[in-house]
């Protein structure tokens, strides 16, 4: 496995292998969720590139850019074991050199959920993902469904801008007790980790309630909020039942409905989601 830091070198390689590359964009501190994306990428293309770049433009001023966990040495090991051929790990100055002033913005879809609580976040995501697509020139790019809205926004961007990249979403990977894998989990202490289990527990409660015939979003919201609020450390940022395509609000839920959560446990903001009718 090779590590490339320079945009020019990555782009030169991509030019020579156009049509053969699957890209897994990441911000590093890789876990089994990322590894599952890399394994899928391995099945879909001859060459797998994983990018590792903690993208400053998707963090707000009071967010966790500085404390975001980083460990390139460990990441190299995880990526290599998952079958990655090339790690593209540019510096911030390489991606955003002095004088940089171009951004990509998906308008409507980014006004909801994480877009409402993190203004400017998706503008940073779509900008960096567009740049990665131009640098790595992948035929296919793989993203996790834990960031459900991010996946929807990137699909919209690729469609709207006629990007010649297939966007693939992969299922959330969870710990044995249900906690969705996230690079931020490392910042939870033992008590906070226990509180964090309320997220996945609340998703199960919503699924069971729907299965039991409850379709009122107001009633489902109340049931989900009760599970999370029973944890003194947990503070709900949002708890929404939405149409999975438009992300618009619903009054009645069904099996296709998206339940999306963002919850603060101490200083760590966690997200999780499910489609109510899926296992
Ligand atoms: O999901 C992530 O890790 C990031 O948002 C992404 C897609 C790599 C863009 O920085």
CSV table of C-alpha atoms and ligand atoms in Angstrom, one decimal:
chain,number,residue,atom,x,y,z
A,1,UNK,CA,0.0,0.0,0.0
A,2,UNK,CA,1.2,3.5,-0.9
A,3,UNK,CA,0.6,6.8,0.9
A,4,UNK,CA,0.3,9.8,-1.4
A,5,UNK,CA,0.2,13.3,0.1
A,6,UNK,CA,0.4,15.5,-3.0
A,7,UNK,CA,-2.6,16.4,-5.1
A,8,UNK,CA,-0.5,16.5,-8.3
A,9,UNK,CA,0.8,13.0,-7.7
A,10,UNK,CA,-2.6,11.6,-6.8
A,11,UNK,CA,-4.1,13.2,-9.9
A,12,UNK,CA,-1.4,11.9,-12.1
A,13,UNK,CA,-2.0,8.3,-10.8
A,14,UNK,CA,-5.8,8.8,-11.3
A,15,UNK,CA,-5.3,10.0,-14.9
A,16,UNK,CA,-3.4,6.8,-15.7
A,17,UNK,CA,-6.1,4.6,-14.0
A,18,UNK,CA,-9.3,6.3,-14.9
A,19,UNK,CA,-12.3,3.9,-14.7
A,20,UNK,CA,-10.5,1.5,-12.4
A,21,UNK,CA,-10.7,3.4,-9.0
A,22,UNK,CA,-13.1,3.0,-6.1
A,23,UNK,CA,-12.8,5.8,-3.5
A,24,UNK,CA,-13.6,5.7,0.2
A,25,UNK,CA,-13.5,9.2,1.5
A,26,UNK,CA,-12.8,9.4,5.3
A,27,UNK,CA,-11.5,11.7,8.0
A,28,UNK,CA,-9.4,9.0,9.4
A,29,UNK,CA,-9.3,7.4,12.9
A,30,UNK,CA,-10.6,4.3,11.0
A,31,UNK,CA,-12.9,1.8,12.6
A,32,UNK,CA,-14.7,-1.3,11.4
A,33,UNK,CA,-17.4,0.8,9.8
A,34,UNK,CA,-14.7,2.4,7.5
A,35,UNK,CA,-13.2,-1.1,6.9
A,36,UNK,CA,-16.6,-2.3,5.7
A,37,UNK,CA,-16.6,0.5,3.1
A,38,UNK,CA,-13.1,-0.5,2.0
A,39,UNK,CA,-14.0,-4.1,1.7
A,40,UNK,CA,-17.0,-3.1,-0.5
A,41,UNK,CA,-14.8,-0.9,-2.6
A,42,UNK,CA,-12.4,-3.8,-3.1
A,43,UNK,CA,-15.3,-5.8,-4.7
A,44,UNK,CA,-16.2,-3.0,-7.0
A,45,UNK,CA,-13.0,-1.8,-8.6
A,46,UNK,CA,-9.4,-2.9,-9.4
A,47,UNK,CA,-7.9,-0.1,-7.4
A,48,UNK,CA,-9.1,1.1,-4.0
A,49,UNK,CA,-8.1,4.6,-2.8
A,50,UNK,CA,-9.0,5.7,0.7
A,51,UNK,CA,-8.7,9.4,1.5
A,52,UNK,CA,-7.8,10.5,5.0
A,53,UNK,CA,-8.3,14.2,5.5
A,54,UNK,CA,-9.9,16.0,8.5
A,55,UNK,CA,-11.6,18.7,6.4
A,56,UNK,CA,-11.5,22.0,8.2
A,57,UNK,CA,-14.2,23.6,6.0
A,58,UNK,CA,-16.9,21.3,7.4
A,59,UNK,CA,-16.3,22.2,11.0
A,60,UNK,CA,-17.9,25.3,12.6
A,61,UNK,CA,-15.9,27.7,14.7
A,62,UNK,CA,-17.0,26.1,18.0
A,63,UNK,CA,-16.8,22.5,16.8
A,64,UNK,CA,-14.3,19.8,17.4
A,65,UNK,CA,-11.8,20.2,14.5
A,66,UNK,CA,-8.8,20.5,16.9
A,67,UNK,CA,-9.9,17.6,19.1
A,68,UNK,CA,-11.0,15.3,16.2
A,69,UNK,CA,-9.0,12.1,16.8
A,70,UNK,CA,-6.1,11.5,14.4
A,71,UNK,CA,-3.7,8.5,14.1
A,72,UNK,CA,-2.3,8.0,10.6
A,73,UNK,CA,0.0,5.2,11.6
A,74,UNK,CA,-2.9,3.1,12.9
A,75,UNK,CA,-5.1,4.1,9.9
A,76,UNK,CA,-2.5,2.9,7.5
A,77,UNK,CA,-2.6,-0.5,9.2
A,78,UNK,CA,-6.4,-0.7,9.2
A,79,UNK,CA,-6.6,0.4,5.5
A,80,UNK,CA,-4.0,-2.0,4.4
A,81,UNK,CA,-5.8,-4.9,6.2
A,82,UNK,CA,-9.0,-3.9,4.5
A,83,UNK,CA,-7.5,-4.1,1.0
A,84,UNK,CA,-6.7,-0.5,0.3
A,85,UNK,CA,-4.1,0.2,-2.4
A,86,UNK,CA,-3.5,3.9,-1.9
A,87,UNK,CA,-4.1,6.2,1.0
A,88,UNK,CA,-4.5,9.8,-0.1
A,89,UNK,CA,-3.6,12.0,2.9
A,90,UNK,CA,-3.1,15.6,1.8
A,91,UNK,CA,-2.5,18.5,4.2
A,92,UNK,CA,-5.0,21.3,4.7
A,93,UNK,CA,-2.6,23.7,2.8
A,94,UNK,CA,-2.5,21.2,-0.1
A,95,UNK,CA,-6.3,21.1,-0.3
A,96,UNK,CA,-7.0,24.8,0.4
A,97,UNK,CA,-3.9,26.8,-0.6
A,98,UNK,CA,-3.8,30.5,0.0
A,99,UNK,CA,-6.2,32.3,-2.3
A,100,UNK,CA,-8.8,29.4,-2.2
A,101,UNK,CA,-12.3,30.7,-2.7
A,102,UNK,CA,-14.6,28.1,-4.4
A,103,UNK,CA,-17.4,26.2,-2.7
A,104,UNK,CA,-20.1,23.7,-3.7
A,105,UNK,CA,-23.5,24.0,-2.1
A,106,UNK,CA,-26.5,21.8,-2.2
A,107,UNK,CA,-29.4,24.1,-1.3
A,108,UNK,CA,-32.6,22.5,-0.1
A,109,UNK,CA,-31.5,19.1,1.4
A,110,UNK,CA,-28.9,20.8,3.6
A,111,UNK,CA,-31.4,23.0,5.4
A,112,UNK,CA,-32.6,20.1,7.6
A,113,UNK,CA,-31.3,18.0,10.4
A,114,UNK,CA,-27.5,18.3,10.7
A,115,UNK,CA,-27.6,21.2,8.2
A,116,UNK,CA,-29.8,23.2,10.6
A,117,UNK,CA,-27.7,22.5,13.7
A,118,UNK,CA,-24.3,22.9,11.9
A,119,UNK,CA,-24.6,25.8,9.5
A,120,UNK,CA,-22.0,25.6,6.7
A,121,UNK,CA,-21.2,21.9,7.5
A,122,UNK,CA,-22.5,20.4,4.3
A,123,UNK,CA,-21.0,23.2,2.2
A,124,UNK,CA,-17.7,22.0,3.5
A,125,UNK,CA,-18.5,18.4,2.9
A,126,UNK,CA,-19.7,18.8,-0.7
A,127,UNK,CA,-16.8,21.1,-1.5
A,128,UNK,CA,-14.2,18.6,-0.3
A,129,UNK,CA,-16.0,15.6,-1.8
A,130,UNK,CA,-16.1,17.4,-5.2
A,131,UNK,CA,-12.4,18.2,-4.9
A,132,UNK,CA,-11.7,14.5,-4.0
A,133,UNK,CA,-13.7,13.4,-7.0
A,134,UNK,CA,-11.6,15.7,-9.3
A,135,UNK,CA,-8.3,14.6,-7.8
A,136,UNK,CA,-9.0,10.8,-7.4
A,137,UNK,CA,-11.3,10.5,-10.5
A,138,UNK,CA,-13.1,7.4,-9.0
A,139,UNK,CA,-15.7,5.4,-11.0
A,140,UNK,CA,-17.4,4.6,-7.7
A,141,UNK,CA,-17.4,6.2,-4.2
A,142,UNK,CA,-18.5,4.5,-1.1
A,143,UNK,CA,-20.1,6.2,2.0
A,144,UNK,CA,-21.7,5.0,5.2
A,145,UNK,CA,-25.4,5.4,6.0
A,146,UNK,CA,-24.7,6.6,9.5
A,147,UNK,CA,-24.4,10.0,7.9
A,148,UNK,CA,-27.7,9.5,6.2
A,149,UNK,CA,-28.1,13.1,5.3
A,150,UNK,CA,-24.6,13.4,4.0
A,151,UNK,CA,-25.2,10.5,1.7
A,152,UNK,CA,-28.4,12.0,0.4
A,153,UNK,CA,-26.6,15.4,-0.2
A,154,UNK,CA,-23.7,13.8,-2.0
A,155,UNK,CA,-26.1,11.8,-4.2
A,156,UNK,CA,-27.9,15.0,-5.0
A,157,UNK,CA,-24.7,16.9,-5.8
A,158,UNK,CA,-23.4,14.1,-8.1
A,159,UNK,CA,-26.7,14.0,-9.9
A,160,UNK,CA,-27.2,17.8,-10.2
A,161,UNK,CA,-23.6,18.4,-11.4
A,162,UNK,CA,-23.5,15.4,-13.7
A,163,UNK,CA,-20.6,13.9,-11.9
A,164,UNK,CA,-19.5,10.6,-13.5
A,165,UNK,CA,-19.3,8.7,-10.2
A,166,UNK,CA,-21.6,6.0,-8.8
A,167,UNK,CA,-22.4,6.8,-5.2
A,168,UNK,CA,-22.9,3.8,-3.0
A,169,UNK,CA,-24.3,3.8,0.6
A,170,UNK,CA,-23.4,1.0,3.0
A,171,UNK,CA,-25.2,-0.1,6.2
A,172,UNK,CA,-24.3,1.3,9.7
A,173,UNK,CA,-21.9,-1.0,11.5
A,174,UNK,CA,-22.6,-1.3,15.3
A,175,UNK,CA,-20.8,-2.6,18.3
A,176,UNK,CA,-22.2,-5.8,19.9
A,177,UNK,CA,-24.4,-3.7,22.2
A,178,UNK,CA,-25.8,-1.5,19.4
A,179,UNK,CA,-23.6,1.6,19.6
A,180,UNK,CA,-23.1,2.9,16.0
A,181,UNK,CA,-19.3,3.0,15.2
A,182,UNK,CA,-18.0,6.5,15.1
A,183,UNK,CA,-14.5,8.0,15.3
A,184,UNK,CA,-15.9,10.2,18.0
A,185,UNK,CA,-16.8,7.2,20.3
A,186,UNK,CA,-13.2,7.2,21.5
A,187,UNK,CA,-13.9,10.5,23.4
A,188,UNK,CA,-16.7,8.9,25.5
A,189,UNK,CA,-15.8,7.7,29.0
A,190,UNK,CA,-17.4,4.6,30.4
A,191,UNK,CA,-20.4,6.4,31.9
A,192,UNK,CA,-20.9,8.4,28.7
A,193,UNK,CA,-20.6,5.3,26.6
A,194,UNK,CA,-23.4,3.7,28.6
A,195,UNK,CA,-25.6,6.8,28.1
A,196,UNK,CA,-24.8,6.7,24.4
A,197,UNK,CA,-26.5,3.3,24.1
A,198,UNK,CA,-29.8,5.2,24.5
A,199,UNK,CA,-29.5,6.3,20.8
A,200,UNK,CA,-29.7,2.8,19.4
A,201,UNK,CA,-32.1,1.7,22.1
A,202,UNK,CA,-34.5,4.5,21.1
A,203,UNK,CA,-34.4,3.4,17.5
A,204,UNK,CA,-35.5,0.0,18.5
A,205,UNK,CA,-38.3,1.4,20.6
A,206,UNK,CA,-39.6,3.4,17.5
A,207,UNK,CA,-39.4,0.3,15.3
A,208,UNK,CA,-41.3,-1.8,17.8
A,209,UNK,CA,-43.9,1.0,18.3
A,210,UNK,CA,-44.5,1.2,14.5
A,211,UNK,CA,-44.7,-2.6,14.3
A,212,UNK,CA,-47.3,-2.4,17.1
A,213,UNK,CA,-49.4,-0.1,15.0
A,214,UNK,CA,-48.4,3.4,16.2
A,215,UNK,CA,-48.0,5.7,13.2
A,216,UNK,CA,-48.5,9.1,14.8
A,217,UNK,CA,-45.1,10.9,14.6
A,218,UNK,CA,-46.0,13.0,17.7
A,219,UNK,CA,-46.5,9.8,19.7
A,220,UNK,CA,-43.4,8.1,18.2
A,221,UNK,CA,-41.3,11.2,19.0
A,222,UNK,CA,-42.5,11.2,22.6
A,223,UNK,CA,-41.6,7.5,23.0
A,224,UNK,CA,-38.1,8.0,21.5
A,225,UNK,CA,-37.4,11.2,23.5
A,226,UNK,CA,-38.4,9.4,26.8
A,227,UNK,CA,-35.7,6.7,26.1
A,228,UNK,CA,-33.0,9.3,25.5
A,229,UNK,CA,-34.1,11.7,28.2
A,230,UNK,CA,-34.0,8.9,30.8
A,231,UNK,CA,-30.2,9.4,30.5
A,232,UNK,CA,-29.2,12.5,32.5
A,233,UNK,CA,-26.0,13.0,30.4
A,234,UNK,CA,-27.9,12.9,27.0
A,235,UNK,CA,-29.1,16.1,25.4
A,236,UNK,CA,-31.2,15.9,22.3
A,237,UNK,CA,-30.0,18.1,19.4
A,238,UNK,CA,-32.6,16.8,17.0
A,239,UNK,CA,-35.0,13.8,16.9
A,240,UNK,CA,-36.9,13.8,13.6
A,241,UNK,CA,-39.1,11.5,11.6
A,242,UNK,CA,-38.6,12.4,7.9
A,243,UNK,CA,-39.2,11.3,4.3
A,244,UNK,CA,-35.9,9.6,3.4
A,245,UNK,CA,-35.7,11.2,0.0
A,246,UNK,CA,-36.7,14.8,0.6
A,247,UNK,CA,-35.9,14.9,4.4
A,248,UNK,CA,-39.2,16.8,4.8
A,249,UNK,CA,-41.3,16.5,8.0
A,250,UNK,CA,-44.1,13.9,8.3
A,251,UNK,CA,-47.1,13.6,10.5
A,252,UNK,CA,-47.6,9.9,9.9
A,253,UNK,CA,-44.8,7.4,9.9
A,254,UNK,CA,-44.6,4.1,7.9
A,255,UNK,CA,-42.0,1.5,7.1
A,256,UNK,CA,-40.0,3.8,4.7
A,257,UNK,CA,-39.8,6.6,7.3
A,258,UNK,CA,-36.3,7.8,8.4
A,259,UNK,CA,-35.8,8.4,12.1
A,260,UNK,CA,-32.7,10.6,12.5
A,261,UNK,CA,-31.1,11.5,15.8
A,262,UNK,CA,-28.3,13.8,17.0
A,263,UNK,CA,-27.6,13.7,20.7
A,264,UNK,CA,-24.9,15.4,22.8
A,265,UNK,CA,-23.3,13.2,25.5
A,266,UNK,CA,-21.2,15.6,27.4
A,267,UNK,CA,-19.1,17.4,24.7
A,268,UNK,CA,-19.5,14.6,22.2
A,269,UNK,CA,-22.2,15.0,19.5
A,270,UNK,CA,-23.4,11.6,18.2
A,271,UNK,CA,-25.7,10.8,15.3
A,272,UNK,CA,-27.7,7.7,14.5
A,273,UNK,CA,-30.6,6.8,12.3
A,274,UNK,CA,-32.7,4.0,10.9
A,275,UNK,CA,-35.4,3.3,8.4
A,276,UNK,CA,-38.3,2.2,10.6
A,277,UNK,CA,-39.3,-0.9,8.6
A,278,UNK,CA,-35.7,-2.2,8.2
A,279,UNK,CA,-34.2,-4.8,10.5
B,1,LIG,O1,-18.0,11.3,6.5
B,1,LIG,C1,-16.9,11.8,6.5
B,1,LIG,O2,-16.0,11.3,7.2
B,1,LIG,C2,-16.6,13.2,5.9
B,1,LIG,O3,-17.7,14.0,6.0
B,1,LIG,C3,-16.2,13.1,4.4
B,1,LIG,C4,-17.2,12.5,3.6
B,1,LIG,C5,-14.9,12.2,4.4
B,1,LIG,C6,-15.8,14.5,3.9
B,1,LIG,O4,-14.9,15.1,4.6
